[in-house]
Coordinates of C-alpha atoms and ligand atoms in Angstrom, one line a residue:
M1 CA 0.0 0.0 0.0
L2 CA 1.3 3.4 -0.9
R3 CA 1.3 5.6 2.0
L4 CA 1.2 9.3 1.3
S5 CA 2.4 11.8 3.7
C6 CA 2.6 15.3 2.6
S7 CA 4.3 16.7 5.6
P8 CA 5.4 20.3 5.0
P9 CA 8.8 20.7 3.6
L10 CA 10.0 22.6 6.4
L11 CA 13.5 22.8 7.2
L12 CA 14.9 19.4 6.9
A13 CA 16.4 19.0 3.5
L14 CA 19.1 16.4 3.9
P15 CA 21.4 15.4 1.1
A16 CA 19.4 13.0 -1.1
N17 CA 21.5 10.0 -0.2
L18 CA 20.7 10.4 3.5
R19 CA 17.1 11.1 3.3
I20 CA 14.1 9.0 2.7
L21 CA 12.1 10.6 -0.1
R22 CA 8.7 12.0 0.7
V23 CA 5.6 12.1 -1.3
A24 CA 4.3 15.3 -2.6
T25 CA 1.2 14.7 -4.6
R26 CA 0.1 17.8 -6.3
F27 CA -3.1 17.6 -8.2
Y28 CA -5.2 20.7 -7.7
S29 CA -5.1 24.3 -6.8
S30 CA -4.4 24.9 -3.1
Q31 CA -7.3 27.0 -1.9
D32 CA -10.4 28.5 -3.3
A33 CA -9.4 32.1 -2.8
S34 CA -12.8 33.4 -3.9
S35 CA -14.5 31.8 -1.0
A36 CA -12.2 33.4 1.6
P37 CA -13.7 36.0 3.8
A38 CA -12.5 39.6 3.5
S39 CA -10.7 39.4 6.8
L40 CA -9.8 36.8 9.5
T41 CA -10.1 37.7 13.1
I42 CA -7.6 36.0 15.3
N43 CA -7.5 36.7 19.0
G44 CA -9.6 39.9 18.5
K45 CA -7.4 41.2 15.7
A46 CA -8.6 41.5 12.1
Y47 CA -6.2 40.5 9.4
P48 CA -7.1 41.4 5.8
S49 CA -7.4 38.3 3.6
D50 CA -6.0 37.9 0.2
S51 CA -5.3 35.2 -2.4
W52 CA -2.8 33.6 0.0
T53 CA -5.3 33.2 2.9
N54 CA -5.8 29.5 3.6
V55 CA -6.5 29.2 7.4
P56 CA -9.6 27.2 7.8
P57 CA -12.1 27.4 10.8
S58 CA -11.0 23.9 12.0
I59 CA -7.6 25.5 12.8
L60 CA -8.9 28.7 14.3
K61 CA -11.2 26.9 16.7
H62 CA -8.1 25.5 18.5
Y63 CA -6.5 28.9 18.8
G64 CA -5.4 29.6 22.4
R65 CA -5.6 26.0 23.7
Q66 CA -1.8 26.2 24.4
L67 CA -1.5 22.6 25.5
H68 CA 2.1 23.1 26.3
I69 CA 1.2 25.2 29.3
Q70 CA -2.0 23.5 30.5
P71 CA -1.2 22.1 34.0
N72 CA -1.0 18.3 33.9
H73 CA -1.4 18.0 30.2
P74 CA 1.0 15.4 28.8
I75 CA 2.5 18.0 26.4
S76 CA 3.1 20.3 29.2
I77 CA 4.6 17.6 31.4
T78 CA 6.9 16.6 28.5
R79 CA 8.0 20.3 28.1
K80 CA 8.8 20.6 31.7
L81 CA 10.8 17.4 31.7
I82 CA 12.9 18.7 28.8
E83 CA 13.3 22.2 30.3
S84 CA 14.6 20.6 33.5
R85 CA 17.7 19.4 31.6
F86 CA 18.6 23.0 30.7
P87 CA 19.0 24.7 34.0
G88 CA 19.6 28.4 33.8
F89 CA 17.9 28.8 30.4
K90 CA 15.1 31.4 30.1
N91 CA 11.9 29.6 29.1
H92 CA 9.7 31.5 26.7
N93 CA 6.3 29.7 26.7
A94 CA 3.8 32.4 25.7
L95 CA 4.8 33.7 22.3
P96 CA 1.8 34.2 20.1
P97 CA 1.5 32.0 16.9
V98 CA 0.8 34.8 14.3
V99 CA 4.1 35.8 12.8
T100 CA 5.3 37.5 9.7
V101 CA 6.7 35.6 6.7
G102 CA 9.9 37.5 7.5
Q103 CA 10.0 36.0 11.0
N104 CA 9.1 32.5 9.9
F105 CA 11.3 32.2 6.9
D106 CA 13.4 35.2 5.9
S107 CA 15.0 35.9 9.3
L108 CA 16.3 32.3 9.2
G109 CA 17.8 32.5 5.8
F110 CA 15.2 30.4 3.9
A111 CA 15.7 30.7 0.2
P112 CA 12.9 32.6 -1.6
D113 CA 11.9 29.4 -3.4
H114 CA 12.2 27.1 -0.4
P115 CA 9.3 24.6 -0.6
G116 CA 8.5 25.2 3.1
R117 CA 7.0 28.5 2.0
S118 CA 4.4 26.9 -0.2
K119 CA 0.8 27.5 0.7
T120 CA 0.2 23.8 0.3
D121 CA 2.2 23.3 3.4
T122 CA 1.9 26.5 5.4
Y123 CA -1.1 28.3 6.8
Y124 CA -1.2 31.8 5.5
I125 CA -3.3 34.4 7.2
N126 CA -2.4 36.6 4.2
K127 CA 0.6 37.1 1.9
S128 CA 2.8 38.5 4.6
T129 CA 1.4 36.8 7.7
V130 CA 1.4 33.1 8.7
L131 CA 0.7 30.8 11.6
R132 CA 4.3 29.9 12.6
T133 CA 5.4 26.6 11.2
H134 CA 8.1 26.2 13.8
T135 CA 9.4 27.8 17.0
S136 CA 12.5 28.9 15.1
A137 CA 10.3 31.8 13.9
H138 CA 11.2 33.5 17.2
E139 CA 14.9 32.9 17.2
V140 CA 16.0 36.3 15.8
D141 CA 13.7 38.2 18.2
V142 CA 14.8 36.3 21.2
F143 CA 18.5 36.6 20.3
R144 CA 18.0 40.3 19.7
A145 CA 16.4 40.8 23.1
N146 CA 19.6 39.3 24.4
E147 CA 18.2 38.4 27.8
S148 CA 20.1 35.2 28.5
D149 CA 22.8 32.9 27.2
G150 CA 20.5 30.0 27.0
Y151 CA 16.8 29.9 26.2
T152 CA 14.0 27.6 25.2
I153 CA 10.9 28.5 23.3
S154 CA 7.9 26.1 23.5
A155 CA 4.9 26.8 21.4
D156 CA 2.1 25.5 19.2
V157 CA 3.1 25.3 15.5
Y158 CA 1.0 24.8 12.4
R159 CA 1.5 22.8 9.3
R160 CA -0.9 21.6 6.6
D161 CA -0.4 17.8 6.7
A162 CA -1.7 14.3 6.4
V163 CA -4.4 12.9 8.5
D164 CA -3.3 9.9 10.6
K165 CA -2.5 8.8 14.1
S166 CA 0.8 10.7 14.3
H167 CA 0.0 13.9 12.4
Y168 CA -2.2 16.8 13.4
P169 CA -2.0 20.2 11.7
I170 CA -1.2 21.8 15.1
F171 CA 1.5 20.4 17.2
H172 CA 4.1 21.6 19.7
Q173 CA 7.8 22.2 19.4
M174 CA 10.5 23.3 21.8
E175 CA 13.5 25.3 20.5
G176 CA 16.6 25.5 22.6
A177 CA 19.7 27.6 22.1
L178 CA 22.9 28.4 24.0
T179 CA 25.5 31.0 23.0
W180 CA 28.7 32.3 24.4
D181 CA 29.7 35.9 24.0
R182 CA 33.3 36.4 22.6
N183 CA 33.3 39.8 24.3
D184 CA 33.2 38.1 27.7
Y185 CA 36.6 36.6 27.3
P186 CA 40.1 38.2 27.1
S187 CA 41.2 35.8 24.3
N188 CA 39.9 33.3 22.0
Q189 CA 41.7 30.6 24.0
A190 CA 39.9 31.7 27.1
L191 CA 36.6 31.3 25.2
L192 CA 37.5 27.9 24.0
D193 CA 38.6 26.9 27.5
Q194 CA 35.3 28.1 28.9
I195 CA 33.2 26.1 26.4
K196 CA 35.4 23.0 27.1
A197 CA 34.9 23.5 30.9
D198 CA 31.1 23.8 30.4
Y199 CA 31.3 20.6 28.3
D200 CA 33.2 18.7 31.0
K201 CA 30.5 19.6 33.5
L202 CA 27.7 18.1 31.5
P203 CA 26.4 14.7 32.8
R204 CA 27.9 11.7 31.0
H205 CA 25.8 8.7 30.4
D206 CA 26.3 5.2 29.6
L207 CA 24.6 5.1 26.2
V208 CA 25.7 3.9 22.9
V209 CA 26.3 6.8 20.5
E210 CA 26.8 6.3 16.8
D211 CA 28.5 9.3 15.3
P212 CA 30.4 8.1 12.3
N213 CA 30.9 11.4 10.4
P214 CA 33.4 14.2 11.0
T215 CA 32.0 17.3 12.7
F216 CA 32.1 19.1 9.4
H217 CA 32.4 18.2 5.8
P218 CA 33.0 20.8 3.0
Q219 CA 30.0 19.6 0.9
R220 CA 27.7 17.7 3.2
N221 CA 27.9 19.6 6.4
P222 CA 30.1 22.7 6.1
L223 CA 32.0 24.6 8.8
Q224 CA 31.1 28.3 8.6
E225 CA 34.7 29.1 7.6
Q226 CA 34.2 32.9 7.5
H227 CA 32.9 33.0 11.0
H228 CA 34.2 30.0 13.1
S229 CA 37.5 28.4 13.6
P230 CA 37.4 24.6 13.4
E231 CA 38.2 24.5 17.2
E232 CA 35.2 26.7 18.0
A233 CA 32.8 24.6 15.8
E234 CA 34.2 21.4 17.2
I235 CA 33.7 22.3 20.9
I236 CA 30.3 23.9 20.3
S237 CA 29.2 20.8 18.4
A238 CA 30.5 18.5 21.2
H239 CA 28.7 20.6 23.8
L240 CA 25.5 20.5 21.7
K241 CA 25.6 16.7 21.2
R242 CA 26.3 15.9 24.8
S243 CA 23.6 18.2 26.1
L244 CA 21.0 16.6 23.8
E245 CA 22.2 13.1 24.7
D246 CA 21.7 13.9 28.3
M247 CA 18.2 15.2 27.5
V248 CA 17.1 12.0 25.7
V249 CA 18.6 9.8 28.4
T250 CA 16.4 11.5 30.9
I251 CA 13.3 11.2 28.7
F252 CA 13.8 7.6 27.8
N253 CA 14.7 6.6 31.4
E254 CA 11.4 8.2 32.5
A255 CA 9.6 6.3 29.8
D256 CA 11.2 3.1 30.9
K257 CA 10.2 3.7 34.6
A258 CA 6.7 4.4 33.5
L259 CA 6.6 1.2 31.5
A260 CA 8.0 -0.8 34.4
A261 CA 5.5 0.8 36.8
A262 CA 2.7 -0.2 34.5
G263 CA 3.8 -3.8 34.8
H264 CA 5.3 -4.1 31.3
S265 CA 8.8 -5.2 32.2
S266 CA 10.7 -2.9 29.9
E267 CA 11.9 -4.4 26.6
A268 CA 14.2 -1.5 26.4
E269 CA 15.9 -2.6 29.6
K270 CA 17.3 -5.6 27.7
E271 CA 19.0 -3.2 25.3
P272 CA 21.0 -0.2 26.3
L273 CA 19.7 3.1 25.0
K274 CA 21.2 3.9 21.6
V275 CA 21.3 7.2 19.7
R276 CA 22.8 8.2 16.4
W277 CA 23.8 11.4 14.8
I278 CA 22.8 11.9 11.1
E279 CA 24.1 14.8 9.0
A280 CA 21.3 17.2 8.2
F281 CA 20.6 20.5 6.6
F282 CA 18.7 23.5 8.1
P283 CA 18.9 27.0 6.6
H284 CA 19.7 28.4 10.1
T285 CA 22.5 26.1 11.3
S286 CA 25.7 24.6 9.9
P287 CA 27.0 22.1 10.5
S288 CA 23.6 20.4 11.3
W289 CA 22.4 17.1 12.6
E290 CA 19.4 15.1 13.4
M291 CA 19.3 12.8 16.4
E292 CA 17.7 9.4 16.1
V293 CA 17.0 7.1 19.0
W294 CA 16.7 3.4 18.8
W295 CA 13.3 2.7 20.3
R296 CA 11.5 -0.7 20.2
G297 CA 13.3 -1.9 17.1
D298 CA 13.2 1.3 15.1
W299 CA 15.3 4.4 14.6
L300 CA 13.1 7.3 15.6
E301 CA 13.9 10.8 14.5
V302 CA 13.8 13.0 17.5
L303 CA 15.2 16.4 16.9
G304 CA 17.1 18.7 14.5
C305 CA 20.0 20.8 15.6
G306 CA 23.3 22.5 14.7
V307 CA 25.7 25.4 15.1
I308 CA 23.8 28.6 14.6
E309 CA 24.4 30.4 11.3
Q310 CA 26.5 33.4 12.2
P311 CA 24.7 35.7 9.8
L312 CA 21.5 35.0 11.8
L313 CA 23.3 36.2 15.0
I314 CA 24.6 39.2 13.1
R315 CA 21.1 40.1 12.0
S316 CA 20.0 39.8 15.6
N317 CA 22.7 42.4 16.6
V318 CA 24.5 39.8 18.8
E319 CA 27.4 39.3 16.3
S320 CA 29.9 38.5 19.1
R321 CA 27.9 35.5 20.2
I322 CA 28.5 31.9 18.9
G323 CA 26.6 28.8 19.8
W324 CA 24.1 26.0 19.1
A325 CA 20.4 25.5 18.6
F326 CA 18.0 22.6 18.5
G327 CA 14.3 22.0 17.8
I328 CA 12.3 19.1 19.1
G329 CA 8.7 18.0 18.5
L330 CA 6.9 17.4 21.8
E331 CA 4.0 15.2 20.5
R332 CA 6.1 12.3 19.5
I333 CA 8.1 12.3 22.7
A334 CA 4.9 12.6 24.8
M335 CA 3.3 9.7 22.8
L336 CA 6.1 7.4 23.7
L337 CA 6.6 8.7 27.2
F338 CA 3.0 8.0 28.1
G339 CA 2.1 5.4 25.6
I340 CA -0.5 7.6 23.9
P341 CA -1.6 5.8 20.7
D342 CA -3.4 8.6 18.8
I343 CA -2.3 12.2 18.4
R344 CA -5.9 13.4 18.4
L345 CA -6.1 12.5 22.1
F346 CA -4.0 15.5 23.1
W347 CA -6.9 17.7 22.0
S348 CA -9.5 15.8 23.8
N349 CA -11.5 17.4 26.6
D350 CA -12.6 14.0 27.7
Q351 CA -12.0 13.5 31.4
R352 CA -11.2 9.9 30.7
F353 CA -8.0 11.3 29.0
L354 CA -7.2 14.4 31.0
A355 CA -7.8 12.9 34.5
Q356 CA -5.1 10.3 33.9
F357 CA -2.3 12.9 34.1
E358 CA -3.5 14.8 37.1
G359 CA -0.9 15.2 39.8
G360 CA 1.8 15.0 37.1
K361 CA 4.2 12.8 39.0
P362 CA 5.2 10.0 39.1
M363 CA 4.8 9.6 35.3
K364 CA 2.1 7.1 34.5
R365 CA 1.3 5.2 31.3
F366 CA -1.9 6.2 29.6
V367 CA -4.6 3.5 29.9
P368 CA -6.6 3.6 26.7
F369 CA -10.3 3.8 27.3
S370 CA -12.6 1.7 25.2
K371 CA -12.0 1.9 21.5
Y372 CA -15.0 2.6 19.3
P373 CA -15.5 0.8 16.0
A374 CA -13.8 2.0 12.8
A375 CA -15.9 2.9 9.8
P376 CA -13.8 2.9 6.7
R377 CA -15.2 4.5 3.5
D378 CA -13.4 4.8 0.2
V379 CA -13.6 7.7 -2.2
A380 CA -12.4 7.3 -5.8
F381 CA -12.2 10.0 -8.4
W382 CA -10.7 11.1 -11.7
L383 CA -8.5 14.1 -11.5
P384 CA -9.5 16.9 -13.7
K385 CA -7.8 16.7 -17.1
T386 CA -4.9 19.0 -17.6
D387 CA -2.3 19.7 -20.2
S388 CA 0.5 18.3 -18.1
T389 CA 0.1 14.6 -17.2
P390 CA 1.5 13.9 -13.8
T391 CA 4.7 11.9 -13.9
V392 CA 6.1 9.8 -11.2
A393 CA 9.6 10.6 -10.3
A394 CA 12.0 10.4 -7.4
T395 CA 13.0 13.9 -6.5
P396 CA 15.9 14.7 -4.2
A397 CA 14.5 15.5 -0.8
S398 CA 16.4 18.8 -0.8
T399 CA 14.0 20.2 -3.3
S400 CA 10.9 18.3 -2.3
S401 CA 8.7 18.3 0.8
A402 CA 10.7 16.9 3.6
P403 CA 9.2 16.9 7.1
S404 CA 11.1 18.1 10.0
S405 CA 12.5 15.8 12.7
A406 CA 11.3 18.5 15.0
G407 CA 7.8 17.9 13.8
G408 CA 7.3 14.5 15.1
Q409 CA 6.5 13.3 11.6
S410 CA 6.7 9.7 10.4
T411 CA 9.2 8.4 7.9
E412 CA 7.5 6.2 5.5
P413 CA 9.3 5.7 2.1
A414 CA 7.9 7.8 -0.6
I415 CA 7.9 8.8 -4.2
T416 CA 7.3 12.2 -5.6
I417 CA 4.8 13.1 -8.3
T418 CA 6.0 16.1 -10.1
D419 CA 4.9 18.4 -12.9
T420 CA 1.3 18.6 -11.8
P421 CA -1.1 21.4 -11.5
A422 CA -1.5 23.3 -8.3
F423 CA -3.5 21.0 -6.0
H424 CA -1.8 19.2 -3.2
E425 CA -2.9 16.1 -1.3
N426 CA -3.0 18.3 1.7
D427 CA -6.0 20.0 0.2
L428 CA -7.9 16.8 0.4
M429 CA -6.7 16.3 3.9
E430 CA -8.1 19.7 4.8
V431 CA -11.5 19.0 3.2
V432 CA -11.6 15.9 5.5
R433 CA -10.6 17.8 8.6
N434 CA -13.0 20.7 7.9
T435 CA -15.9 18.3 7.3
A436 CA -15.3 15.5 9.7
G437 CA -12.8 17.0 12.2
D438 CA -11.5 14.6 14.7
S439 CA -13.9 11.9 13.7
V440 CA -11.4 10.8 11.1
E441 CA -8.5 8.6 12.2
D442 CA -6.7 8.4 9.0
V443 CA -6.7 9.0 5.2
V444 CA -4.6 6.7 3.0
L445 CA -4.2 6.4 -0.7
I446 CA -5.0 2.9 -1.6
D447 CA -5.0 2.9 -5.3
R448 CA -3.7 5.0 -8.2
F449 CA -4.4 4.3 -11.8
T450 CA -3.6 6.0 -15.0
H451 CA -5.9 5.3 -17.9
P452 CA -3.8 3.7 -20.7
K453 CA -5.6 5.5 -23.5
T454 CA -6.7 8.9 -22.1
G455 CA -3.8 9.3 -19.6
R456 CA -6.3 10.4 -17.0
E457 CA -5.4 9.7 -13.5
S458 CA -7.7 8.2 -10.9
L459 CA -7.0 8.1 -7.2
C460 CA -8.8 6.1 -4.4
Y461 CA -8.5 7.1 -0.8
R462 CA -9.7 5.2 2.2
V463 CA -11.0 7.5 4.9
T464 CA -11.3 5.7 8.3
Y465 CA -13.9 7.3 10.5
R466 CA -13.5 6.5 14.2
S467 CA -14.3 8.9 17.0
L468 CA -12.2 8.7 20.2
E469 CA -15.2 9.6 22.2
K470 CA -18.3 7.7 20.9
T471 CA -19.5 5.2 18.4
L472 CA -20.3 6.8 15.1
T473 CA -23.4 5.3 13.5
N474 CA -23.3 4.2 9.9
E475 CA -25.6 7.1 9.0
E476 CA -23.2 9.6 10.6
A477 CA -20.2 8.1 8.8
N478 CA -22.2 8.0 5.5
M479 CA -23.3 11.6 5.9
L480 CA -19.8 12.9 6.6
H481 CA -18.4 10.9 3.7
E482 CA -21.0 12.2 1.3
Q483 CA -20.2 15.7 2.3
I484 CA -16.5 15.1 1.7
R485 CA -17.2 13.6 -1.7
Q486 CA -19.3 16.6 -2.7
E487 CA -16.7 19.1 -1.4
L488 CA -14.1 17.4 -3.6
V489 CA -16.3 18.0 -6.6
T490 CA -17.2 21.5 -6.0
K491 CA -13.8 22.7 -4.8
F492 CA -11.6 20.8 -7.1
G493 CA -13.6 19.6 -10.0
V494 CA -12.9 16.0 -9.6
E495 CA -15.1 13.4 -11.2
L496 CA -16.3 10.8 -8.7
R497 CA -16.1 7.2 -9.7
Ligands
LIG1 N1 13.1 24.6 13.1 C1 13.6 23.3 12.7 C2 12.4 22.5 12.2 O1 11.2 22.7 12.5 C3 14.3 22.5 13.8 C4 15.6 23.1 14.2 C5 15.6 24.1 15.2 C6 16.7 22.7 13.6 C7 16.8 24.6 15.6 C8 18.0 23.3 14.0 C9 18.0 24.2 15.0 O2 12.5 21.6 11.4

């Protein structure tokens, strides 16, 4: 079965040889601009709409939930656990999600044609304003404020994405950064000595670390030659990696304890914790890495990080500072810490969910409440005929949609369909979310077919309806499904089969 996941491109664009390719299925125009209201009101403020506006009501209705600061919410417990590994850092937890395109992309050095900017992947309030797609949108502002050497930013972030158990268009990230100010030291050697001393103070753990690559590589993971000496980049990178290794050891030990307390004698106990560092690319760090953790028989992408691009610090008026940054998605970590099987649960107001985390400590495994029956329904349709026939091609991930490790996204293998008109699979996902909301568990492409004579393409998706809170009747599922089918026709001109 071909699994489509149109995670937003965001920042992770690894060299093609290192990166599993993602699917970007584009088959229609992204949004029906004509149906957009003249303005969008968010948190009492009206923003003029334009042809870029694509924020649907299903997103706005979650505005202000701020799960990362709700007492006893698993996202908030996870945030606090991570923050506790960075003592002395200033924690920014209340930065509002509406940012400029400048903050979200330009300030970080995103190329003008970076796929992350696409409106198939990003929620635009209008041409110049977006719902932040990552906590990095605040990096320059926080550096400029220059209030602390270390900081974290935790926040809700927004990306148009697939519908399944591990993707939700709103999720939470934590950004962390630490810098040293050259001006604080009488000599470069004194600065290096200080970073080394800080490094030596970090807790060391008994974990297996695979880190086969040199710290920098001229093509794959360059040193910022103009700005950093190799010694500086080496020691900053070593400090970064050890700090993050300490953080994951803490998280996974907690997960293990919770597992054991729940009576599942931990399978992980049999195997020592194992992490590996993979070379990565982010516009705002170099060299850059992703950390993966070996968890129950799989390598799991956990975070993205690197040595902060010096031009970014220069733009932030702290040109004498050098240091590192990382970004981590909180949902994936919370899911494995607490054993939460479906990302929709985080948004539940059901006491059967929320009451399980009251009191916070000691960390407990989530006990699933009864599972309601699934109601799968298929929708098959012909794409509207266009001049350019879609072609299936493998595209290097550096130019295609690649999700972020910090986004808690999954890593299924993929192919890219290129040269297609302007509709994206995420548009279908959004029709589903807007119509059926959290009553849909997942949407999967189960068949694709090109007519040998006409060249027309037909797609078939399976939409699995299953509420987390009640049994959906057949009639309810049918009604939602029919609404989705009709929306596809009116919005995108498909021909139902
Ligand atoms: N902002 C990146 C993302 O969302 C993660 C990141 C943060 C990477 C900080 C490096 C440094 O993919």
